[in-house]
XYZ file of C-alpha atoms in Angstrom:
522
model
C 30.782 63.554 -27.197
C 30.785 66.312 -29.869
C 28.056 67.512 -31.711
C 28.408 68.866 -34.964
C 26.804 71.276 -37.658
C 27.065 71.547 -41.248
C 26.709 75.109 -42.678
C 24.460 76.809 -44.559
C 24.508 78.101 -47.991
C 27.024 80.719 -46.537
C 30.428 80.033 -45.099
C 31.455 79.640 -41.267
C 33.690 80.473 -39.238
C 35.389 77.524 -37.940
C 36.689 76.512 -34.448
C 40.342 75.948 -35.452
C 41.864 75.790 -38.942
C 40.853 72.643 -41.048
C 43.840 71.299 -42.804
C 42.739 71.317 -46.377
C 43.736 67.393 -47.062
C 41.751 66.785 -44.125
C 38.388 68.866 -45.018
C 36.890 67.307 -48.450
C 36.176 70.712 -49.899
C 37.802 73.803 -48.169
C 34.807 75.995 -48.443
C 32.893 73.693 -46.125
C 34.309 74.379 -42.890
C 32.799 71.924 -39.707
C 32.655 73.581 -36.291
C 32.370 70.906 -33.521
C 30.917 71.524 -30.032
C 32.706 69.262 -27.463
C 31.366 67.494 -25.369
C 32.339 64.375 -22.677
C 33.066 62.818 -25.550
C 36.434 64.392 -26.345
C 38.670 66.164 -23.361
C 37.838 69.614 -22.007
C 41.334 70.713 -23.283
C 40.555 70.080 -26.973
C 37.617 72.756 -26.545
C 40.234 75.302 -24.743
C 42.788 75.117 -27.424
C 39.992 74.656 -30.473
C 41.544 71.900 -31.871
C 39.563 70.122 -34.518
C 38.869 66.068 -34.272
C 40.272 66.364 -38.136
C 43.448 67.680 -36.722
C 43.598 64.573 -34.066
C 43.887 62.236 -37.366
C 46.196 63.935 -39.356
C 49.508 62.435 -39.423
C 52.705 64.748 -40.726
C 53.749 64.226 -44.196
C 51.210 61.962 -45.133
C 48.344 63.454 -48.111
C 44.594 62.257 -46.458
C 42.729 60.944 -49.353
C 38.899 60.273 -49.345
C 38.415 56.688 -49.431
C 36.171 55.318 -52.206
C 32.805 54.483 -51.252
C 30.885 52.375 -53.325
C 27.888 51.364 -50.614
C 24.385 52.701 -51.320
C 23.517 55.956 -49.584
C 20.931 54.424 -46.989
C 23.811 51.937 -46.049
C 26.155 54.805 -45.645
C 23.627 56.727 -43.124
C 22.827 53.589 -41.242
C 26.572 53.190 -40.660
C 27.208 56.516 -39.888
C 24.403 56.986 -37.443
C 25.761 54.216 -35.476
C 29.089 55.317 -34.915
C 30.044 57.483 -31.699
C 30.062 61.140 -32.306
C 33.326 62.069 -32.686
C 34.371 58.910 -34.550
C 30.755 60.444 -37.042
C 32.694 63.858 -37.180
C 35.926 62.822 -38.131
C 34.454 60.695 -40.919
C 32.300 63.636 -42.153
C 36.057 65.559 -42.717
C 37.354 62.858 -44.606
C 34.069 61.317 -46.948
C 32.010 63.616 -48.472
C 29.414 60.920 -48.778
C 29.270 61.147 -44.859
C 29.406 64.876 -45.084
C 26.083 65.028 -46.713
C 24.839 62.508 -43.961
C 25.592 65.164 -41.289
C 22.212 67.509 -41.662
C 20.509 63.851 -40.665
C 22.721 63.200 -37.529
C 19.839 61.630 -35.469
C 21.436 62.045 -31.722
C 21.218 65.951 -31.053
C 22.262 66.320 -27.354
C 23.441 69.355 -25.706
C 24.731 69.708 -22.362
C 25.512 73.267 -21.180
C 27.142 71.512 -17.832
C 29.328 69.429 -19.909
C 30.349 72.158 -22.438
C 30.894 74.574 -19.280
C 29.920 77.469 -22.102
C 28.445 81.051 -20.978
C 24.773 81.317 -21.823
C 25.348 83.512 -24.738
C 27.491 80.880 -26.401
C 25.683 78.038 -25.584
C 22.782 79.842 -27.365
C 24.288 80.644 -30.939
C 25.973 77.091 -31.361
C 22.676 75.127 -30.276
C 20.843 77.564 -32.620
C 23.370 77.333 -35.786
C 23.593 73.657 -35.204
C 19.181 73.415 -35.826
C 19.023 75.920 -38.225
C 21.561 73.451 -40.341
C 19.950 70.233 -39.638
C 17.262 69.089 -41.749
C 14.851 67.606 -39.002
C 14.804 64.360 -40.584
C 15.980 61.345 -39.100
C 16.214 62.678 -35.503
C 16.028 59.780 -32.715
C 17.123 61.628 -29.451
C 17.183 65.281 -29.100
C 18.291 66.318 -25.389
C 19.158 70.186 -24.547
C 19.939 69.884 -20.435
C 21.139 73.253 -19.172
C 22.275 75.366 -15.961
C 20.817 77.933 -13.559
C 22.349 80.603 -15.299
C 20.366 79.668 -18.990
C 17.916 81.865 -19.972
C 16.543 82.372 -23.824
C 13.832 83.618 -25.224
C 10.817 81.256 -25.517
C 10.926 81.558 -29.847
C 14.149 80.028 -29.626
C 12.787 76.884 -27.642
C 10.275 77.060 -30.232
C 12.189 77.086 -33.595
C 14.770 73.813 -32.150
C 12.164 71.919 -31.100
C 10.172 72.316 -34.282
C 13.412 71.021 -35.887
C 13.672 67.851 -34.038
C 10.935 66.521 -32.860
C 9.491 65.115 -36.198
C 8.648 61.471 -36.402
C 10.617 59.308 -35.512
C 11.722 60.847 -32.786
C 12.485 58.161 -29.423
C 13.833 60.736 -26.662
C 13.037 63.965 -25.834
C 14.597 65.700 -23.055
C 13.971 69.632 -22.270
C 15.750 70.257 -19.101
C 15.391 74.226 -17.914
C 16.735 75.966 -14.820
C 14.409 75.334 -11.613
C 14.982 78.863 -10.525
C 14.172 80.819 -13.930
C 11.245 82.156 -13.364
C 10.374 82.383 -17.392
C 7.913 79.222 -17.467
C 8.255 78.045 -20.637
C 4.781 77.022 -22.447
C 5.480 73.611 -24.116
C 3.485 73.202 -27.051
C 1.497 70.333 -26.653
C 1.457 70.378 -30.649
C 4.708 69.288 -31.175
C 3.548 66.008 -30.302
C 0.996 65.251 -32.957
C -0.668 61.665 -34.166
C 2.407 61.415 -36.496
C 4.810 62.689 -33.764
C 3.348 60.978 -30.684
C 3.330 57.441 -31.290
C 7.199 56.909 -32.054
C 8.256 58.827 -28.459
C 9.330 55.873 -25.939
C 11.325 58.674 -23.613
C 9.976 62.124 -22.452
C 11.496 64.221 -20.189
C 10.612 68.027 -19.048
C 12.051 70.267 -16.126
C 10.114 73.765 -15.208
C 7.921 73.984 -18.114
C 4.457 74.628 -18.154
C 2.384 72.086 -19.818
C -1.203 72.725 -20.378
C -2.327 71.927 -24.184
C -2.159 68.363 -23.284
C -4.954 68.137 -25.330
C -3.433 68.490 -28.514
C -1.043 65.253 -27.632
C -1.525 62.428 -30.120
C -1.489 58.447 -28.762
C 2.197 57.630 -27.199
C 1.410 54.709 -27.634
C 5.136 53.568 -27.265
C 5.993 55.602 -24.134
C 7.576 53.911 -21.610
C 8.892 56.700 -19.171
C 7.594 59.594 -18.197
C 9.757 62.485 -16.090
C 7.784 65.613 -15.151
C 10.272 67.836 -12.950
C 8.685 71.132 -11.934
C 6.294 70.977 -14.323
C 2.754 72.748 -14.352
C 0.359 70.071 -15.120
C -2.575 69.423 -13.321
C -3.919 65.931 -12.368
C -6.663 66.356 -15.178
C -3.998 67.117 -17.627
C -1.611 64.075 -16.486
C -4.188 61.562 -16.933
C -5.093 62.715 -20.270
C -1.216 62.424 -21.133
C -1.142 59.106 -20.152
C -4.801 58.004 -21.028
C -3.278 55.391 -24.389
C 0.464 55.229 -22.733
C -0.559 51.326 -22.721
C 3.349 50.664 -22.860
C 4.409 53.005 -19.760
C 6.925 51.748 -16.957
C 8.101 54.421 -14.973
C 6.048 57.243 -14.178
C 8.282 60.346 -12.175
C 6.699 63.212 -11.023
C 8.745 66.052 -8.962
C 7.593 69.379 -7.400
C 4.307 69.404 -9.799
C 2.749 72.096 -7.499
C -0.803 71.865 -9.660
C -1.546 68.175 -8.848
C -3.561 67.486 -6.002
C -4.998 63.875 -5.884
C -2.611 61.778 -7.986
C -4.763 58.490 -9.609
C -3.241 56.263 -11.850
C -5.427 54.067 -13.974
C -5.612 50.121 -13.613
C -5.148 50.045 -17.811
C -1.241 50.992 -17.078
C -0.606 47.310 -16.313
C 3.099 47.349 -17.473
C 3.568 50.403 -15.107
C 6.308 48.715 -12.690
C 7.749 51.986 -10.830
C 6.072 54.818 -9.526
C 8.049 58.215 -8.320
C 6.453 60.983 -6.517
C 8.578 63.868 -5.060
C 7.970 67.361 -3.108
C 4.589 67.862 -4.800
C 3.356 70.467 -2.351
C -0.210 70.294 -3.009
C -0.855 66.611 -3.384
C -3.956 65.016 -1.002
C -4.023 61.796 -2.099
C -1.888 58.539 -4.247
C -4.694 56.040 -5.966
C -2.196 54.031 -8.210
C -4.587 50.963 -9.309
C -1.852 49.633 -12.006
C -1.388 45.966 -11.070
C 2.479 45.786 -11.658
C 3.950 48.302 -9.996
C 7.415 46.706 -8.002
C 9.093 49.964 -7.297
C 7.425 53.204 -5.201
C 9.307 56.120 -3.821
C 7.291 59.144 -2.261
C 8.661 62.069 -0.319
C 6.470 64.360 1.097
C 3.355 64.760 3.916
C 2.245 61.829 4.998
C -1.235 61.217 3.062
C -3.477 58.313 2.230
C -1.949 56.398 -0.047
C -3.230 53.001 -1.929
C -1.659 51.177 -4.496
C -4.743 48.716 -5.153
C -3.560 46.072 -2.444
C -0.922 45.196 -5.408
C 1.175 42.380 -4.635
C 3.810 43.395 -6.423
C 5.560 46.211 -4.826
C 8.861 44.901 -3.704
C 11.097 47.570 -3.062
C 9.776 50.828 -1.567
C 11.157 54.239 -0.287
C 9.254 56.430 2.209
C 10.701 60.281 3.512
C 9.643 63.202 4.674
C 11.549 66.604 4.718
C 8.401 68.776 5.618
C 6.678 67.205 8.526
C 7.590 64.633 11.483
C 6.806 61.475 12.079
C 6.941 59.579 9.192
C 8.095 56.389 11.021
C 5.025 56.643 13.345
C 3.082 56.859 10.191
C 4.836 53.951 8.672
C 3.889 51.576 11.589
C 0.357 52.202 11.050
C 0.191 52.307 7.876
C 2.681 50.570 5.805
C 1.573 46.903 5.547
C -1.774 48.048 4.011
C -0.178 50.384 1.533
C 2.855 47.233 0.524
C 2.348 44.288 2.113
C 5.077 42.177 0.353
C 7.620 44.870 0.335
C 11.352 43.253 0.637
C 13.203 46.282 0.050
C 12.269 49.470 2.654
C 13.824 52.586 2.894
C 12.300 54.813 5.546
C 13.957 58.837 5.988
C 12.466 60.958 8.545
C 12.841 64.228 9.265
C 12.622 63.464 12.572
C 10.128 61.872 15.327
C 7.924 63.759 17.906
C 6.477 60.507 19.272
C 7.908 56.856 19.407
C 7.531 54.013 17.160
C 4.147 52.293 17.917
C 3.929 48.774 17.733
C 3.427 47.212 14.081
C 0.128 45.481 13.817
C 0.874 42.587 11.135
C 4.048 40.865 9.486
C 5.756 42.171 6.743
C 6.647 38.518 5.848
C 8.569 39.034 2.406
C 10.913 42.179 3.682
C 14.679 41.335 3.617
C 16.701 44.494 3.985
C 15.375 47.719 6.479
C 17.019 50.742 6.176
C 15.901 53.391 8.667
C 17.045 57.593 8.201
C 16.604 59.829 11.458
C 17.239 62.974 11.741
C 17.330 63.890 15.660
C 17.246 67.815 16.170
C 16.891 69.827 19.704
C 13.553 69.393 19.424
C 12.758 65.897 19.676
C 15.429 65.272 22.131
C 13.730 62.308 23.896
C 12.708 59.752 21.121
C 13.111 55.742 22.261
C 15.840 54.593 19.475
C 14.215 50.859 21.455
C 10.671 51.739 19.818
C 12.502 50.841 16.498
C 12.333 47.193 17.852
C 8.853 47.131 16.817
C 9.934 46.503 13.264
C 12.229 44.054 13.522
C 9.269 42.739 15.589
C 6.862 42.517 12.151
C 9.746 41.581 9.733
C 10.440 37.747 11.014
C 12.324 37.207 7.659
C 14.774 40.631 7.987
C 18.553 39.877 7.362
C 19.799 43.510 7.117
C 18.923 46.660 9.522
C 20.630 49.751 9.003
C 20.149 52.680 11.116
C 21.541 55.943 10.118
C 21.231 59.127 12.854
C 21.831 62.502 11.717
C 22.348 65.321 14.805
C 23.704 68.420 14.970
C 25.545 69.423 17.479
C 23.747 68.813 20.447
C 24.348 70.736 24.108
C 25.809 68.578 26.931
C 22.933 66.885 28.814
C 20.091 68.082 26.136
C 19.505 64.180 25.114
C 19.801 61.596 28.128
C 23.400 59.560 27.713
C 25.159 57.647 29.899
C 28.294 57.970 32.460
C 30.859 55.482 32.608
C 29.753 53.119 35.512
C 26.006 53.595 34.829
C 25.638 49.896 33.517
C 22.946 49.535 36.246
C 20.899 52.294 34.700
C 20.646 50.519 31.483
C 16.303 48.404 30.806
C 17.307 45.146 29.934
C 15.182 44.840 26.433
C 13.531 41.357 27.007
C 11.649 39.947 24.125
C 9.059 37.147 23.630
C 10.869 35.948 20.535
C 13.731 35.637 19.077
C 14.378 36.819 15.820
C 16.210 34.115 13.637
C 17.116 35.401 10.338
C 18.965 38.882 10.968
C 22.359 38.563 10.174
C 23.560 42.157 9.937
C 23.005 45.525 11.303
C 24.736 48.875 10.715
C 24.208 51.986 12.952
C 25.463 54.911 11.516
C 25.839 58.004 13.742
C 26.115 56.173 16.584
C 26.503 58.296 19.877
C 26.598 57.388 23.729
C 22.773 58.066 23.910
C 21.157 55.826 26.540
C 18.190 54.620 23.979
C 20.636 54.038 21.493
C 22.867 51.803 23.692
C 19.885 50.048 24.977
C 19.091 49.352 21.256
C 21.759 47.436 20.563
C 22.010 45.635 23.210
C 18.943 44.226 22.675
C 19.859 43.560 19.314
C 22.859 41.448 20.616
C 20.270 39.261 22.950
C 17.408 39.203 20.506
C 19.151 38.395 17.190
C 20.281 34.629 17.490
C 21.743 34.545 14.066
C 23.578 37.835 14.029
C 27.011 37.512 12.390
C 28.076 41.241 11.879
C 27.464 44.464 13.994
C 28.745 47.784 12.685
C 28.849 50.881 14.651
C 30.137 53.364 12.984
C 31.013 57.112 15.333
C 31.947 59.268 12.344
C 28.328 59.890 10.754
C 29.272 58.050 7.874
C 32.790 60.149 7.537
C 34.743 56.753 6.288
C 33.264 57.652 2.843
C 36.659 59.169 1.943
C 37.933 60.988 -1.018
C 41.003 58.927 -2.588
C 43.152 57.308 0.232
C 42.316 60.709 2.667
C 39.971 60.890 5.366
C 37.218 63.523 5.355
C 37.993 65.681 7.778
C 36.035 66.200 11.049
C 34.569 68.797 12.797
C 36.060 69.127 16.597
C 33.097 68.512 17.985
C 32.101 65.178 15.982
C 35.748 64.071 16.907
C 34.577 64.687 20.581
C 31.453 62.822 20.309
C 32.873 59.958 18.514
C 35.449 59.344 21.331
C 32.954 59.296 24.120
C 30.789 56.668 21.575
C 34.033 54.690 21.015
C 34.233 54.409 24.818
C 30.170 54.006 25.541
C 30.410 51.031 23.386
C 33.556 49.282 24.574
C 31.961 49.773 28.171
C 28.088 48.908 27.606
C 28.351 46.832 24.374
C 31.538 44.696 23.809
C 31.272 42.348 27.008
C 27.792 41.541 25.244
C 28.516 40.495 22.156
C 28.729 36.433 21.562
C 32.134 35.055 19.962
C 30.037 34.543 17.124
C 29.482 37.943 16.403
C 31.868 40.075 14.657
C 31.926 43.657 16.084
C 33.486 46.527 14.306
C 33.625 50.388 15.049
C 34.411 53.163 12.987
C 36.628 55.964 15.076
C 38.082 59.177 13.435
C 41.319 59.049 12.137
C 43.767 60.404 9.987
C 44.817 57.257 7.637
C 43.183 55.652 5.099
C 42.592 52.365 7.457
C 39.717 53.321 9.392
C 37.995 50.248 10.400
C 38.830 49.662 13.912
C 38.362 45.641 15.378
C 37.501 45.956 18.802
């Protein structure tokens, strides 16, 4: 994409020479900022989009244009940006229709520009725009930004006018300079056109000076000072809001979300540090994810949550938590995702049926300190989800010294609990382990799988740790140690698990390699 500025009453100095026939007037110079939109190598070798269209020996005219002005602007705000650009160097009518270019996005990742750079051409490209007509204005930047806050100030002043749809500020996590967003900006003229707002390590505390966004329909808070006060003020007339995301907002504490959100249908909350307690009372919400300590958490009894993802990177046992929990938190979930950093107890038994959930997906990380957790204790959910076509385990391990989690020796088929069951479960047609070692919980596992599932049709155990993700028709390569433990996994299972699987069952395992076929049939 390339954004574009006009200049001011004085001249520029342009990125590459404008052919004359190509420019409508030779003292008005464009100077383009590339983007996505056109290749990196047209920003390397400052060649202008005029100079793309130019064909040798042949005099570019400017068309006639006979359409009324408004019809002109229209058109020329729909087209992509560089198509926009090349027509402002050949029309002068669309010339004039640059300063009211209503998509202003800038990203300094996508321009791969130095800070200094990046600075000047964001800040001649406001200083020439006329703030009228703006829809999106988006400025997403690197680690390595850093301005001064009156710059922030003077583009934002610029674009957000009314009118505006989508406003993105996106600042570097680790600058320490918390920028103060003026809560002013968004006044009773401003407020009620915004349907997108999006702000990353800002501080955001004049919330009171926020007119009605009364169109807002997503909300993104990313490292963001607000406190819980503050956020329900925001939101107190966001009738219209659908997806509320909150990240690493250290200030918030006890997180409630008013009943009067009713078209509220997703619900994000990430690493916030400090937060006690989740009351979300909106009666639509389909989609929650939450990382982060495992606290009381009710979303009204709502019926409506139907996909759901649960993990914790800062404390342990979130599956234990999950088991006790979880059905009064979503009872009609169909969609789970559960990632825990790992387990210092087993899975207790689920009290209740998840009756609606289709598809369990289950995250473990299993360091040297929780060396003796039951992988059979995950049975227990399978156990409360009678309608469950899909399991998928994933393990994560480092590597782990010989002996330091129980596994089995070849021969040991004796030593192996038979996992008997009361019932059998009659709709699960798949699983997937991931990470699968020659652990003897793990092996037990699946073997009860094999006698409990009736309508099983496809077992995947995959060795590698999820390794087959390749780039282009290579393998990734493996670590001598994860080649180790996938050939002693390869063998546990054709040992302990392949006499036990029915003809009706299709088995596969996943073995390193070094082609690009890496699916192995047993």
């Amino acid at each position: 994409m390339v954004v574009g500025d006009l200049p001011s009453s004085g001249p520029l100095e342009p990125v590459g020479d404008l052919p004359s026939s190509c420019s409508p007037a030779s003292h008005h110079p464009l100077k383009f900022i590339i983007d996505d939109g056109l290749t990196a190598a047209h920003a390397e070798s400052k060649v202008s989009p005029c100079q793309q269209v130019t064909l040798p020996g042949v005099e570019v005219m400017e068309p006639e244009v006979t359409l009324p002005e408004d019809i002109l602007w229209k058109i020329h705000a729909l087209m992509p940006m560089q198509d926009a650009a090349r027509a402002a160097c050949l029309s002068r009518s669309f010339l004039h229709s640059w300063k009211c270019y209503p998509r202003l996005i800038f990203d300094m990742r996508a321009l791969r520009k130095q800070t200094r750079d990046f600075i000047n051409r964001v800040d001649h490209i406001m200083q020439n725009h006329s703030g009228v007509g703006v829809e999106i204005f988006k400025l997403q930047t690197r680690n390595d930004f850093s301005v001064h806050p009156s710059y922030l100030d003077r583009w934002l002043h610029v674009a957000v006018t009314p009118g505006i749809k989508e406003l993105v500020l996106v600042l570097p996590i680790e600058n320490k300079m918390k920028y103060k967003f003026p809560g002013s900006l968004l006044s009773r003229e401003v407020a009620h056109s915004i349907q997108y707002f999006h702000l990353s390590s800002c501080m955001f505390h004049s919330v009171g000076k926020v007119g009605c966004l009364s169109s807002l329909k997503t909300v993104r808070l990313h490292d963001v000072g607000i406190t819980e006060e503050e956020l329900c003020l925001l939101l107190s007339n966001s009738f219209a809001l659908e997806h509320l995301d909150l990240w690493y907002c250290g200030d918030i504490r006890c997180l409630k979300v008013s009943h009067l959100l009713s078209k509220l249908n997703r619900l994000d909350v990430q690493s916030c540090k400090m937060l006690q307690m989740i009351e979300c009372s909106a009666p639509n919400v389909s989609i929650f994810n939450y990382d982060g300590h495992t606290i009381p958490i009710s979303l009204g009894g709502s019926l409506q949550v139907k996909k759901m993802q649960m993990s914790s990177t800062i404390v342990p046992n979130l599956l234990h938590y999950a088991s006790t929990k979880l059905l009064s938190i979503a009872p009609n979930v169909e969609t789970l995702f559960l990632d825990s950093l790992y387990e210092k107890v087993n899975t207790p038994m689920v009290l209740g049926k998840f009756l609606h959930l289709k598809y369990l997906e289950i995250k473990l990380f299993i360091p040297t300190r929780s060396p003796d957790y039951d992988f059979c204790s995950m049975v227990s959910f399978l156990d409360a989800s009678p309608n469950l076509k899909m399991f998928v385990l994933r393990v994560e391990a480092p590597t782990i010294e010989s002996g330091l989690i129980p596994g089995v020796q070849i021969g040991e088929d004796s030593s192996l609990r038979s996992c008997v069951r009361k019932h059998r479960h009659c709709k699960l047609k798949s699983v997937i382990i991931n990470g699968f070692r020659p652990w003897k919980t793990m092996i037990e596992l699946t073997r009860c799988i094999l006698d409990y599932a009736t309508s099983l049709k496809h077992l995947i155990l995959d060795t590698t740790d999820g390794y087959h993700r390749r780039r282009s028709a290579k393998c990734f390569p493996l670590g001598k140690d994860t080649v180790v433990e996938a050939r002693k996994a390869l063998a546990a299972i054709k040992t302990y698990i392949e006499g036990k699987v029915p003809s009706k069952v299709n088995l596969k395992a996943l073995e390193p390699c070094n082609c690009s076929k890496c699916w192995v049939p047993l």
